[in-house]
mmCIF file of C-alpha atoms and ligand atoms in Angstrom:
data_model
loop_
_atom_site.group_PDB
_atom_site.id
_atom_site.type_symbol
_atom_site.label_atom_id
_atom_site.label_comp_id
_atom_site.label_asym_id
_atom_site.label_seq_id
_atom_site.Cartn_x
_atom_site.Cartn_y
_atom_site.Cartn_z
ATOM 1 C CA MET A 1 77.119 -93.958 -231.490
ATOM 2 C CA MET A 2 77.252 -90.555 -233.161
ATOM 3 C CA LYS A 3 74.622 -87.990 -232.473
ATOM 4 C CA ILE A 4 73.730 -84.721 -234.172
ATOM 5 C CA THR A 5 73.384 -81.800 -231.813
ATOM 6 C CA ILE A 6 72.018 -78.352 -232.550
ATOM 7 C CA ASP A 7 73.470 -75.329 -230.796
ATOM 8 C CA TYR A 8 70.414 -73.126 -230.438
ATOM 9 C CA ASP A 9 72.475 -70.095 -229.476
ATOM 10 C CA LYS A 10 74.225 -70.250 -232.855
ATOM 11 C CA CYS A 11 71.254 -71.338 -234.966
ATOM 12 C CA CYS A 12 69.570 -68.260 -236.428
ATOM 13 C CA TRP A 13 66.153 -69.870 -236.896
ATOM 14 C CA LYS A 14 64.229 -68.557 -233.893
ATOM 15 C CA GLY A 15 60.516 -68.143 -233.254
ATOM 16 C CA GLY A 16 59.619 -69.585 -236.651
ATOM 17 C CA LYS A 17 61.802 -67.252 -238.676
ATOM 18 C CA CYS A 18 65.376 -66.473 -239.533
ATOM 19 C CA VAL A 19 66.795 -63.675 -237.429
ATOM 20 C CA SER A 20 70.057 -63.384 -239.375
ATOM 21 C CA CYS A 21 70.581 -61.008 -242.278
ATOM 22 C CA CYS A 22 73.099 -63.171 -244.161
ATOM 23 C CA CYS A 23 70.648 -65.282 -246.140
ATOM 24 C CA GLY A 24 67.787 -62.945 -246.946
ATOM 25 C CA GLY A 25 65.648 -64.360 -244.169
ATOM 26 C CA LYS A 26 65.362 -67.861 -245.574
ATOM 27 C CA CYS A 27 68.039 -69.664 -243.629
ATOM 28 C CA GLU A 28 68.548 -72.208 -246.378
ATOM 29 C CA GLY A 29 71.058 -74.868 -245.626
ATOM 30 C CA CYS A 30 70.663 -77.739 -243.261
ATOM 31 C CA VAL A 31 67.043 -78.612 -244.023
ATOM 32 C CA GLU A 32 67.631 -78.535 -247.779
ATOM 33 C CA VAL A 33 70.661 -80.832 -247.771
ATOM 34 C CA CYS A 34 69.290 -83.453 -245.412
ATOM 35 C CA PRO A 35 68.637 -86.573 -247.508
ATOM 36 C CA THR A 36 66.140 -88.089 -245.100
ATOM 37 C CA GLY A 37 63.975 -85.142 -244.089
ATOM 38 C CA ALA A 38 65.125 -85.392 -240.486
ATOM 39 C CA LEU A 39 65.392 -81.641 -239.981
ATOM 40 C CA GLU A 40 62.450 -79.275 -239.896
ATOM 41 C CA ARG A 41 62.129 -75.564 -239.300
ATOM 42 C CA LYS A 42 59.286 -75.250 -236.854
ATOM 43 C CA ASP A 43 59.344 -72.687 -234.064
ATOM 44 C CA ILE A 44 62.941 -73.815 -233.718
ATOM 45 C CA LEU A 45 64.967 -76.209 -235.836
ATOM 46 C CA THR A 46 64.037 -79.765 -234.909
ATOM 47 C CA ILE A 47 65.691 -83.081 -235.613
ATOM 48 C CA ASP A 48 63.945 -86.410 -235.843
ATOM 49 C CA GLU A 49 66.606 -88.755 -234.565
ATOM 50 C CA GLU A 50 64.750 -91.783 -235.931
ATOM 51 C CA LYS A 51 65.256 -90.421 -239.455
ATOM 52 C CA CYS A 52 68.824 -89.156 -239.054
ATOM 53 C CA ILE A 53 71.497 -91.368 -240.611
ATOM 54 C CA ASN A 54 74.417 -89.281 -239.281
ATOM 55 C CA CYS A 55 75.638 -88.406 -242.767
ATOM 56 C CA GLY A 56 76.996 -85.017 -241.640
ATOM 57 C CA ALA A 57 75.618 -83.065 -244.597
ATOM 58 C CA CYS A 58 73.824 -80.596 -242.335
ATOM 59 C CA VAL A 59 77.013 -79.930 -240.377
ATOM 60 C CA SER A 60 78.785 -78.763 -243.536
ATOM 61 C CA ALA A 61 75.776 -76.847 -244.824
ATOM 62 C CA CYS A 62 75.314 -74.563 -241.837
ATOM 63 C CA ASP A 63 77.203 -71.294 -242.192
ATOM 64 C CA HIS A 64 76.726 -70.611 -238.491
ATOM 65 C CA ASN A 65 78.419 -73.770 -237.236
ATOM 66 C CA ALA A 66 75.266 -74.509 -235.311
ATOM 67 C CA ILE A 67 75.207 -78.247 -235.953
ATOM 68 C CA SER A 68 77.805 -80.716 -234.826
ATOM 69 C CA ILE A 69 78.260 -84.444 -234.557
ATOM 70 C CA VAL A 70 79.071 -85.682 -231.085
ATOM 71 C CA ARG A 71 80.736 -89.052 -230.876
HETATM 72 S S1 LIG B 1 71.452 -73.709 -241.572
HETATM 73 FE FE1 LIG B 1 72.315 -73.424 -239.494
HETATM 74 S S2 LIG B 1 71.485 -71.507 -238.784
HETATM 75 FE FE2 LIG B 1 70.211 -72.193 -240.484
HETATM 76 S S3 LIG B 1 68.511 -73.390 -239.581
HETATM 77 FE FE3 LIG B 1 70.161 -74.796 -240.097
HETATM 78 S S4 LIG B 1 71.340 -74.961 -238.190
HETATM 79 FE FE4 LIG B 1 70.129 -73.111 -238.030
HETATM 80 S S1 LIG B 2 73.297 -85.839 -240.298
HETATM 81 FE FE1 LIG B 2 72.425 -86.141 -242.349
HETATM 82 S S2 LIG B 2 70.521 -87.270 -241.984
HETATM 83 FE FE2 LIG B 2 71.131 -86.406 -240.016
HETATM 84 S S3 LIG B 2 70.018 -84.465 -239.867
HETATM 85 FE FE3 LIG B 2 72.063 -84.020 -240.745
HETATM 86 S S4 LIG B 2 71.773 -84.080 -242.977
HETATM 87 FE FE4 LIG B 2 70.003 -85.092 -242.017
#
């Protein structure tokens, strides 16, 4: 069973905002490409594992290599 994991040290969405300068403060990427709406930017990035279909789109979309699939 594959599982998406988020590395919160690498993810630049912290405290409800993007703390990286590379994207103009929007941190667009993982949330936008997810076809099922499983990811949400709340205080931190959250994943609803019930909605995730393990497609891997978010892994490719993140410029910070913060998301990975663990087998
Ligand atoms: S694209 Fe990467 S850095 Fe941005 S919110 Fe998603 S996991 Fe975090
Ligand atoms: S693996 Fe696919 S469905 Fe799961 S959170 Fe990432 S983009 Fe969404």
